[in-house]
Coordinates of C-alpha atoms and ligand atoms in Angstrom, one line a residue:
M6 CA -4.3 25.1 7.2
A7 CA -3.0 26.3 3.8
A8 CA -2.6 22.9 2.5
M9 CA -6.1 22.1 3.8
M10 CA -7.5 25.2 2.0
A11 CA -5.9 24.3 -1.0
S12 CA -7.0 20.7 -0.9
I13 CA -10.5 21.7 -0.2
T14 CA -10.3 24.2 -3.5
S15 CA -9.1 21.4 -5.4
E16 CA -11.9 19.4 -4.2
L17 CA -14.4 21.9 -5.3
L18 CA -12.8 22.3 -8.5
F19 CA -12.7 18.4 -8.9
F20 CA -16.4 18.1 -8.6
L21 CA -17.3 21.0 -11.3
P22 CA -17.6 18.2 -14.2
F23 CA -19.9 16.0 -11.8
I24 CA -21.9 19.0 -11.0
L25 CA -22.5 19.7 -14.8
L26 CA -23.0 15.9 -15.3
A27 CA -25.5 15.7 -12.3
L28 CA -27.3 18.5 -13.9
L29 CA -28.4 16.3 -16.6
T30 CA -28.8 13.3 -15.0
F31 CA -30.0 13.8 -11.5
Y32 CA -33.9 13.8 -12.0
T33 CA -34.1 11.7 -14.9
T34 CA -32.0 9.1 -13.8
T35 CA -33.4 8.8 -10.4
V36 CA -36.9 8.8 -11.4
A37 CA -36.4 6.5 -14.1
K38 CA -34.7 4.0 -11.8
C39 CA -37.4 4.1 -9.2
H40 CA -40.1 4.0 -11.9
G41 CA -38.4 0.9 -13.2
W42 CA -38.6 -0.6 -9.9
R43 CA -42.1 0.1 -9.8
R44 CA -43.0 -1.3 -12.9
T45 CA -41.3 -4.6 -11.9
K46 CA -41.9 -5.1 -8.4
K47 CA -45.3 -3.2 -8.2
K48 CA -44.4 -1.2 -5.1
R49 CA -42.1 1.6 -4.0
P50 CA -38.7 0.6 -3.3
N51 CA -37.7 0.7 0.4
L52 CA -34.6 2.5 0.1
P53 CA -32.2 3.0 3.1
P54 CA -33.0 6.1 5.0
G55 CA -31.0 9.2 4.1
A56 CA -31.1 12.6 2.4
P57 CA -30.2 13.9 -0.9
G58 CA -28.5 17.1 0.6
W59 CA -28.2 20.2 -1.7
P60 CA -29.6 20.1 -5.4
L61 CA -26.7 18.8 -7.7
V62 CA -23.7 18.6 -5.2
G63 CA -25.7 16.5 -3.0
E64 CA -23.7 15.8 0.3
T65 CA -20.4 15.6 -1.7
F66 CA -18.6 18.3 0.0
G67 CA -19.5 17.0 3.5
Y68 CA -18.4 13.5 2.5
L69 CA -15.1 14.5 1.4
R70 CA -14.1 17.4 4.3
P71 CA -10.7 16.8 5.4
H72 CA -10.5 14.8 9.0
P73 CA -7.8 13.0 10.9
A74 CA -7.0 9.7 9.3
T75 CA -7.6 7.9 12.5
S76 CA -11.5 9.0 12.7
V77 CA -14.3 8.6 10.4
G78 CA -15.0 12.4 10.3
T79 CA -18.1 14.2 11.5
F80 CA -19.9 13.6 8.1
M81 CA -19.9 9.9 8.7
E82 CA -20.4 10.0 12.6
Q83 CA -23.5 11.8 12.0
H84 CA -25.0 10.2 9.3
V85 CA -24.7 6.9 11.0
A86 CA -26.0 8.1 14.2
R87 CA -29.0 9.5 12.5
Y88 CA -29.6 7.0 9.8
G89 CA -27.7 3.7 10.8
K90 CA -24.8 2.0 9.0
I91 CA -26.2 1.8 5.5
Y92 CA -27.9 5.1 4.2
R93 CA -28.5 7.0 1.1
S94 CA -26.9 10.1 -0.2
S95 CA -26.2 11.8 -3.2
L96 CA -22.2 11.8 -4.1
F97 CA -20.2 12.6 -7.0
G98 CA -23.4 13.8 -8.7
E99 CA -25.0 10.3 -8.4
R100 CA -27.5 8.8 -6.4
T101 CA -25.6 6.6 -3.9
V102 CA -25.7 4.0 -1.0
V103 CA -23.0 4.5 1.4
S104 CA -22.3 1.2 3.6
A105 CA -20.4 1.2 7.2
D106 CA -21.6 -2.2 7.6
A107 CA -19.0 -5.1 7.6
G108 CA -21.8 -7.6 6.1
L109 CA -23.0 -5.4 3.4
N110 CA -19.3 -4.4 2.5
R111 CA -18.2 -8.1 2.3
Y112 CA -21.3 -8.8 0.3
I113 CA -20.5 -6.0 -2.3
L114 CA -16.8 -7.2 -2.8
Q115 CA -17.9 -10.8 -2.9
N116 CA -20.6 -10.1 -5.7
E117 CA -18.3 -8.2 -8.0
G118 CA -19.4 -8.8 -11.8
R119 CA -22.6 -10.4 -10.5
L120 CA -24.7 -7.6 -8.3
F121 CA -22.0 -5.0 -8.3
E122 CA -19.3 -3.6 -10.6
C123 CA -15.8 -1.7 -10.0
S124 CA -16.8 2.0 -11.1
Y125 CA -14.0 4.5 -10.5
P126 CA -14.6 8.2 -11.5
S127 CA -13.8 8.9 -15.1
S128 CA -10.8 11.0 -14.2
I129 CA -9.1 7.9 -13.1
G130 CA -9.5 6.2 -16.4
G131 CA -8.5 9.3 -18.1
I132 CA -5.3 9.4 -16.1
L133 CA -4.4 5.8 -15.5
G134 CA -5.5 4.9 -18.7
K135 CA -8.5 2.7 -20.2
W136 CA -6.6 -0.6 -19.6
S137 CA -5.7 0.2 -16.0
M138 CA -6.8 -2.5 -13.5
L139 CA -8.8 -0.2 -11.6
V140 CA -11.0 0.7 -14.8
L141 CA -11.3 -2.7 -16.3
V142 CA -14.2 -5.1 -15.7
G143 CA -14.9 -8.5 -16.8
D144 CA -12.6 -10.7 -18.9
K145 CA -10.1 -8.0 -19.6
H146 CA -9.8 -7.3 -16.0
R147 CA -9.2 -11.0 -15.3
E148 CA -6.7 -11.1 -17.9
M149 CA -4.9 -8.2 -16.5
R150 CA -5.2 -9.5 -13.0
A151 CA -3.7 -12.9 -13.7
I152 CA -0.5 -11.2 -15.3
S153 CA -0.3 -9.1 -12.0
L154 CA -0.9 -12.3 -9.6
N155 CA 1.7 -14.2 -11.7
F156 CA 4.2 -11.6 -11.4
L157 CA 3.5 -11.3 -7.4
S158 CA 3.3 -15.0 -6.7
S159 CA 4.4 -16.6 -3.4
V160 CA 7.2 -18.0 -5.7
R161 CA 8.7 -14.7 -6.7
L162 CA 8.0 -13.2 -3.5
R163 CA 10.4 -15.6 -1.7
A164 CA 13.0 -15.9 -4.3
V165 CA 12.9 -12.4 -6.0
L166 CA 11.2 -10.0 -4.1
L167 CA 12.4 -10.7 -0.4
P168 CA 16.3 -9.8 -1.4
E169 CA 15.0 -7.0 -3.5
V170 CA 13.2 -5.4 -0.7
E171 CA 15.8 -5.8 1.6
R172 CA 18.4 -4.2 -0.7
H173 CA 16.2 -1.0 -1.3
T174 CA 15.5 -0.8 2.5
L175 CA 19.1 -0.7 3.3
L176 CA 19.9 1.6 0.3
V177 CA 17.3 4.2 1.8
L178 CA 18.4 3.7 5.4
S179 CA 22.1 4.0 4.6
S180 CA 21.3 7.7 3.6
W181 CA 20.1 8.5 6.9
P182 CA 20.1 11.0 8.3
P183 CA 19.9 12.7 4.9
S184 CA 22.2 15.6 4.4
S185 CA 20.6 19.1 5.0
S186 CA 20.5 19.9 1.3
S187 CA 18.2 16.9 0.8
S188 CA 16.2 17.3 3.6
S189 CA 12.8 18.6 3.0
S190 CA 12.7 20.3 6.6
S191 CA 16.1 21.4 6.9
S192 CA 15.3 24.0 8.9
L193 CA 14.6 21.9 11.8
G194 CA 18.2 20.9 12.1
G195 CA 18.5 17.0 10.7
A196 CA 15.0 16.8 10.4
F197 CA 13.6 15.1 7.3
S198 CA 10.4 13.8 5.7
A199 CA 9.8 10.1 6.7
Q200 CA 6.9 10.0 4.3
H201 CA 9.2 11.2 1.4
E202 CA 11.6 8.4 2.5
A203 CA 8.9 5.8 2.3
K204 CA 7.9 7.0 -1.1
K205 CA 11.4 7.0 -2.4
F206 CA 11.7 3.2 -1.2
T207 CA 8.8 1.9 -2.7
F208 CA 9.0 3.9 -5.9
N209 CA 12.6 2.6 -6.4
L210 CA 11.7 -1.1 -5.6
M211 CA 8.4 -0.9 -8.2
A212 CA 10.5 0.7 -10.7
K213 CA 13.2 -2.1 -10.4
N214 CA 10.8 -4.8 -10.5
I215 CA 8.5 -3.5 -13.1
M216 CA 11.1 -2.4 -15.7
S217 CA 14.4 -3.1 -14.1
M218 CA 15.4 0.5 -13.6
D219 CA 18.0 1.0 -11.1
P220 CA 17.7 3.6 -8.0
G221 CA 19.6 6.8 -8.5
E222 CA 20.1 6.5 -12.3
E223 CA 19.2 9.6 -14.5
E224 CA 16.3 7.9 -16.2
T225 CA 14.7 6.6 -12.9
E226 CA 15.2 10.0 -11.3
R227 CA 13.6 11.8 -14.3
L228 CA 10.7 9.0 -14.1
R229 CA 10.5 9.7 -10.4
R230 CA 10.0 13.6 -11.1
E231 CA 7.3 12.9 -13.8
Y232 CA 5.6 10.4 -11.5
I233 CA 5.0 13.2 -8.7
T234 CA 3.4 15.6 -11.1
F235 CA 1.3 12.7 -12.3
M236 CA 0.3 11.9 -8.9
K237 CA -0.9 15.3 -8.2
G238 CA -3.2 15.0 -11.2
V239 CA -4.7 11.7 -10.1
V240 CA -6.1 13.5 -6.8
S241 CA -7.0 16.7 -8.5
A242 CA -9.9 18.2 -10.7
P243 CA -10.2 16.5 -14.1
L244 CA -10.0 20.0 -15.9
N245 CA -8.0 19.5 -19.0
F246 CA -6.6 23.2 -19.9
P247 CA -3.2 24.6 -19.6
G248 CA -1.9 25.2 -16.4
T249 CA -4.3 23.0 -14.1
A250 CA -3.0 20.1 -12.3
Y251 CA -4.8 17.5 -14.4
W252 CA -3.3 19.1 -17.6
K253 CA 0.1 18.8 -16.3
A254 CA -0.4 15.2 -15.1
L255 CA -1.7 14.3 -18.4
K256 CA 1.8 15.7 -19.8
S257 CA 3.6 13.6 -17.4
R258 CA 1.5 10.6 -18.3
A259 CA 2.7 10.8 -22.0
A260 CA 6.5 11.5 -20.7
I261 CA 6.0 8.3 -18.4
L262 CA 4.6 6.3 -21.2
G263 CA 7.4 7.9 -23.3
V264 CA 10.1 6.1 -21.0
I265 CA 8.0 2.8 -20.5
E266 CA 7.9 2.6 -24.3
T267 CA 11.4 3.1 -24.8
K268 CA 12.2 0.5 -22.2
M269 CA 9.9 -2.0 -24.0
E270 CA 11.4 -1.3 -27.5
E271 CA 15.0 -1.8 -26.1
R272 CA 13.8 -5.0 -24.5
V273 CA 12.0 -6.4 -27.7
Q274 CA 15.3 -5.9 -29.6
K275 CA 17.3 -7.6 -26.7
M276 CA 15.0 -10.4 -26.6
S277 CA 15.2 -11.0 -30.4
R278 CA 19.3 -11.2 -29.9
E279 CA 19.7 -13.0 -26.9
N280 CA 18.7 -16.4 -25.5
S281 CA 15.4 -15.6 -23.3
S282 CA 16.8 -17.3 -20.1
E283 CA 19.3 -14.1 -19.8
E284 CA 16.3 -11.7 -19.7
E285 CA 15.6 -9.5 -16.8
D286 CA 12.8 -11.1 -14.2
D287 CA 10.6 -7.9 -14.2
L288 CA 7.0 -7.6 -15.1
L289 CA 7.8 -5.9 -18.4
G290 CA 9.5 -9.4 -19.5
W291 CA 6.5 -11.3 -18.1
A292 CA 4.0 -9.2 -20.3
L293 CA 5.9 -9.3 -23.4
K294 CA 6.6 -12.9 -23.2
Q295 CA 3.7 -14.6 -21.4
S296 CA 0.6 -12.5 -22.8
N297 CA -0.9 -11.3 -25.9
L298 CA -1.4 -7.7 -24.8
S299 CA -1.1 -5.0 -27.1
K300 CA 1.8 -2.0 -26.3
E301 CA -1.2 0.3 -25.2
Q302 CA -2.4 -2.6 -22.8
I303 CA 1.2 -3.2 -21.3
L304 CA 1.8 0.6 -21.0
D305 CA -1.2 0.9 -18.9
L306 CA -0.7 -2.1 -16.9
L307 CA 2.7 -1.0 -15.9
L308 CA 1.8 2.4 -15.2
S309 CA -1.2 1.2 -13.0
L310 CA 0.9 -1.2 -11.0
L311 CA 3.4 1.5 -10.4
F312 CA 0.7 3.5 -9.0
A313 CA -1.2 0.9 -7.0
G314 CA 2.1 -0.4 -5.7
H315 CA 3.8 2.6 -4.7
E316 CA 1.4 5.2 -3.1
T317 CA -0.4 2.5 -0.7
S318 CA 2.6 0.7 0.8
S319 CA 4.6 3.8 1.2
M320 CA 1.7 5.7 3.1
A321 CA 1.2 2.5 5.2
L322 CA 4.9 2.5 6.2
A323 CA 4.9 6.1 7.0
L324 CA 1.7 5.6 9.1
A325 CA 3.7 2.5 10.9
I326 CA 6.6 4.8 11.8
F327 CA 4.1 7.6 13.1
F328 CA 2.1 4.9 15.2
L329 CA 5.1 3.4 16.6
E330 CA 6.8 7.0 17.6
E331 CA 3.5 7.4 19.6
C332 CA 3.7 3.9 21.3
P333 CA 7.3 3.2 22.6
K334 CA 5.8 -0.2 24.1
A335 CA 5.0 -1.3 20.7
A336 CA 8.3 -0.2 19.2
Q337 CA 10.2 -1.9 22.1
E338 CA 8.3 -5.4 21.6
L339 CA 9.1 -4.9 17.9
R340 CA 12.6 -4.3 18.5
E341 CA 13.0 -7.3 20.7
E342 CA 11.3 -9.4 18.2
H343 CA 14.0 -8.2 15.4
L344 CA 16.7 -8.4 17.7
K345 CA 15.9 -12.3 18.2
I346 CA 15.6 -12.7 14.4
A347 CA 18.9 -10.6 13.9
R348 CA 20.7 -13.1 16.5
R349 CA 19.3 -16.3 14.8
Q350 CA 20.7 -15.0 11.5
R351 CA 24.0 -14.0 12.8
S352 CA 24.5 -17.7 14.5
R353 CA 23.9 -19.0 10.9
G354 CA 26.4 -16.7 9.5
D355 CA 23.9 -15.0 7.1
S356 CA 23.9 -11.5 6.1
K357 CA 20.4 -11.6 4.4
L358 CA 17.0 -12.3 5.6
S359 CA 15.4 -15.5 4.7
W360 CA 11.8 -16.6 4.1
E361 CA 11.9 -18.4 7.6
D362 CA 13.1 -15.0 9.4
Y363 CA 10.3 -13.2 7.7
K364 CA 7.8 -15.8 9.0
E365 CA 9.0 -15.2 12.6
M366 CA 7.8 -11.6 12.2
V367 CA 4.6 -12.3 14.2
F368 CA 4.3 -9.1 16.2
T369 CA 5.4 -7.2 13.2
Q370 CA 2.5 -8.5 11.5
C371 CA 0.0 -7.2 14.4
V372 CA 1.7 -4.0 14.1
I373 CA 0.9 -3.9 10.2
N374 CA -2.5 -5.1 10.6
E375 CA -3.2 -2.5 13.5
T376 CA -1.3 0.2 11.1
L377 CA -4.0 -0.6 8.3
R378 CA -6.8 -0.7 10.7
L379 CA -6.3 2.5 12.1
G380 CA -4.7 4.5 9.5
N381 CA -6.8 3.2 6.5
V382 CA -4.6 4.0 3.5
V383 CA -7.6 3.0 1.2
R384 CA -10.7 4.7 3.0
F385 CA -13.5 3.5 0.6
L386 CA -14.0 1.7 -2.8
H387 CA -16.2 2.9 -5.7
R388 CA -18.8 0.4 -6.9
K389 CA -22.1 0.5 -9.1
V390 CA -25.1 -1.6 -8.6
I391 CA -25.4 -3.5 -11.9
R392 CA -28.7 -5.4 -10.6
D393 CA -31.6 -4.5 -8.3
V394 CA -30.2 -5.6 -4.8
H395 CA -32.3 -6.5 -1.8
Y396 CA -30.3 -6.5 1.6
N397 CA -31.5 -6.6 5.0
G398 CA -34.8 -5.3 4.0
Y399 CA -33.6 -2.7 1.9
D400 CA -33.9 -2.1 -1.7
I401 CA -30.8 -0.8 -3.6
P402 CA -31.6 0.1 -7.4
R403 CA -29.6 -0.9 -10.2
G404 CA -27.8 2.2 -11.6
W405 CA -26.9 3.5 -8.1
K406 CA -23.4 3.9 -6.8
I407 CA -22.6 2.1 -3.7
L408 CA -19.5 3.0 -1.4
P409 CA -18.3 0.5 0.8
V410 CA -16.5 2.5 3.5
L411 CA -13.7 0.2 4.7
A412 CA -12.6 2.8 7.1
A413 CA -15.9 3.0 8.7
V414 CA -16.0 -0.6 9.6
H415 CA -12.2 -0.6 10.9
L416 CA -13.1 2.1 13.4
D417 CA -16.3 0.8 14.9
A418 CA -16.4 0.5 18.4
A419 CA -19.0 -2.5 18.0
L420 CA -16.2 -4.2 16.4
Y421 CA -13.2 -3.3 18.0
D422 CA -12.5 -1.9 21.7
D423 CA -11.2 1.6 21.8
P424 CA -11.0 1.6 18.0
N425 CA -9.4 5.1 17.9
S426 CA -6.4 3.9 19.7
F427 CA -3.2 2.2 18.5
N428 CA -3.1 -1.3 19.9
P429 CA -1.4 -4.0 17.9
W430 CA -1.6 -6.6 20.7
R431 CA -5.6 -6.9 19.8
W432 CA -4.2 -8.9 16.6
K433 CA -2.7 -11.5 18.5
S434 CA -5.9 -13.4 18.5
N435 CA -8.3 -11.5 16.4
A436 CA -6.9 -11.6 12.6
P437 CA -8.6 -14.6 11.0
C438 CA -11.8 -14.2 12.4
A439 CA -12.0 -10.4 11.6
A440 CA -11.0 -11.1 8.0
Q441 CA -13.9 -13.7 7.6
T442 CA -16.8 -11.5 9.0
G443 CA -15.7 -8.4 6.8
S444 CA -14.8 -6.3 9.9
F445 CA -11.0 -6.2 8.5
M446 CA -10.6 -5.8 4.6
P447 CA -7.9 -3.1 4.2
Y448 CA -7.1 -5.0 0.9
G449 CA -10.5 -4.9 -0.3
G450 CA -12.0 -8.5 -1.2
G451 CA -13.5 -10.7 -3.5
P452 CA -12.5 -11.1 -7.2
R453 CA -10.4 -7.5 -6.9
L454 CA -8.8 -8.4 -3.7
C455 CA -5.6 -6.4 -3.9
A456 CA -3.0 -8.3 -6.0
G457 CA 0.0 -6.9 -4.1
S458 CA -1.1 -7.4 -0.5
E459 CA 1.5 -9.9 0.4
L460 CA 4.2 -7.7 -1.2
A461 CA 3.1 -4.8 0.9
K462 CA 3.3 -7.0 4.1
L463 CA 6.6 -7.8 3.0
E464 CA 7.8 -4.3 2.4
I465 CA 6.5 -2.9 5.5
A466 CA 7.8 -5.8 7.8
I467 CA 11.6 -5.9 6.1
F468 CA 11.8 -2.1 6.3
L469 CA 10.5 -2.0 10.1
H470 CA 12.9 -4.7 11.0
H471 CA 16.2 -2.8 9.8
L472 CA 14.5 0.6 11.1
V473 CA 14.1 -0.6 14.6
L474 CA 17.5 -2.6 14.6
N475 CA 19.4 0.5 13.6
F476 CA 17.5 3.6 14.6
R477 CA 15.3 5.4 17.2
W478 CA 13.3 8.2 16.0
E479 CA 11.0 11.0 17.2
L480 CA 8.8 13.6 15.4
A481 CA 10.6 16.8 14.7
E482 CA 7.4 18.7 14.9
P483 CA 3.9 17.7 15.4
D484 CA 2.1 16.1 12.4
Q485 CA -0.6 13.7 11.9
A486 CA -2.2 12.0 9.0
F487 CA -5.2 13.6 7.0
V488 CA -7.9 12.4 4.7
Y489 CA -8.3 14.5 1.8
P490 CA -9.7 11.8 1.0
F491 CA -6.4 10.5 0.0
V492 CA -4.2 10.1 3.3
D493 CA -1.4 12.4 3.5
F494 CA 0.8 13.9 6.2
P495 CA 0.4 17.5 5.7
K496 CA 3.9 18.3 6.8
G497 CA 5.5 14.9 5.3
L498 CA 6.0 13.5 8.8
P499 CA 9.1 15.2 9.7
I500 CA 11.3 13.0 12.1
R501 CA 14.9 13.3 13.6
V502 CA 16.6 9.8 13.9
Q503 CA 19.4 8.6 16.2
R504 CA 21.6 5.4 15.2
I505 CA 21.7 2.5 17.6
T506 CA 23.7 -0.5 18.0
Q507 CA 22.2 -3.9 17.2
E508 CA 21.6 -4.5 20.7
G509 CA 19.3 -1.5 20.9
E510 CA 21.6 0.7 23.2
Ligands
HEM611 C1 -0.8 -1.3 2.2 C2 -0.8 -1.4 1.0 C3 -1.8 -1.6 0.0 C4 -3.1 -1.4 0.3 C5 -3.7 -0.9 1.7 C6 -3.9 -1.6 -0.9 C7 -5.3 -2.0 -1.0 C8 -5.7 -2.1 -2.2 C9 -7.3 -2.2 -2.0 C10 -8.4 -1.9 -1.1 C11 -7.7 -2.7 -3.3 C12 -9.1 -3.0 -3.9 C13 -9.7 -1.7 -5.0 C14 -10.7 -2.1 -5.4 O1 -11.6 -3.2 -5.0 O2 -11.6 -1.2 -6.0 C15 -6.2 -2.9 -4.2 C16 -6.4 -3.3 -5.5 C17 -5.1 -3.4 -6.0 N1 -3.9 -3.5 -5.5 FE1 -3.5 -2.9 -3.7 N2 -2.8 -2.1 -2.0 C18 -1.7 -2.0 -1.2 C19 -0.4 -2.3 -1.7 C20 -0.3 -3.0 -3.2 C21 0.8 -3.1 -3.8 C22 2.3 -3.0 -3.1 C23 0.6 -3.7 -5.0 C24 1.4 -4.1 -6.2 C25 2.7 -4.2 -6.4 C26 -0.8 -3.3 -5.2 C27 -1.5 -3.8 -6.3 C28 -2.8 -3.7 -6.5 C29 -3.6 -4.1 -7.6 C30 -3.1 -4.6 -9.0 C31 -4.9 -3.9 -7.4 C32 -6.1 -4.1 -8.2 C33 -6.5 -5.4 -8.1 C34 -7.7 -6.0 -9.1 O3 -8.3 -5.1 -9.7 O4 -7.9 -7.1 -9.4 N3 -1.4 -3.0 -4.1 N4 -5.2 -2.5 -3.4

């Protein structure tokens, strides 16, 4: 409850600047847009139904009210029941259309750059940097995206990232159960935070692959500590004065960039000394050798990939651990799939997983899909309407914000039977169709489709492989993922584990 109250307070603070902004723009912008529409169309736009809510703040607080991650929350439920899946509101100080409609969500993402444009709150740009991929649009975005896609290509995934993911998985699992001193819930006797362990795993993996930083080293640990402060600022009010989370995060941003910059200078010196074939095969090397990016651009690119690649997949992994604990039948079927893979691997005399082993993890992919559908790591996306749009009889004016709410589609009872229950078996036949209709878009879509989706699936699958083969686990005390609007386990998902043999005994 305390965490929830703290979160509500920080959300209230977060919106102060938006409120001020809204004061200036609320009437002028709206009236101007509607007049603009009238001038060109000579009739009033047929806006989606909805209400602007309170003056200035609109319905922002209701929209962001914390709720369990496996539900859409009361605000969404009530609005969809009253207005339908497409409604208008006033959020974040702007006139907004909210979409819980699979077709419109897909339409928005497919028409990026033509009718809609990525538009995150300015605080995100302030902290991730103006060259961050989440902020960039147009050619600059395409350039940065191309570098990220090269770095995350299927060739690198097979040859470099698969063995790296397995190595980092084993490194984390070999320390389980952690000593009570490293446990975040030591009073619970051997319990530790699964969310914390998942974060450690994805952070170390990204730090290694972005800048060849090794886990456990002083420099990596310092970066991780700074990164935790930095993350608190990403999700807090953008109030830049001493003592605030945002202010501390900007300081951490500077410290993190300092570490990256040092790495960059060392690398440039090394490259000028040595044969380039001996260079580390990481993103920093790619960006230096294969692009014309400036130093500032490389720094923001590395930082935003560290952010994008770390937070999301660690939360997805924590959610999978949570859902599997609640569903022993799924955990057992998963264990059987991985026992078969492990036996085949042993009969080959291999000690490491191969790409073919990974491709055999069919039920595992059902578990991952279901985890993302039900847990909704990324709940909604921020977009702006850049041309007047007519969709299903509604007019959506240029200049408005539009929020495709992926979670509302994933939890829609018209699309998924019993949508609030964890049922990985539903994916045995459903997956391709759901992706095409827009009813399953955990990684977004269109030209901004998540660049790391294949890596995320690989990370979760390989971690689950070693987890189910070597451990059984249970919650040490009740916990549940909440939306703040970022997804988080308030208690860090405390678990207790028991080692098992490869035959599952
Ligand atoms: C389960 C894990 C993940 C989920 C659910 C997820 C989800 C998403 C979503 C929904 C977007 C689209 C944002 C938008 O359109 O506004 C996105 C973008 C992105 N993601 Fe992921 N992501 C995950 C893991 C990763 C990983 C592991 C990486 C990289 C190592 C990564 C890198 C990126 C990048 C670079 C973008 C920006 C793409 C662009 O703008 O072109 N993501 N992700």
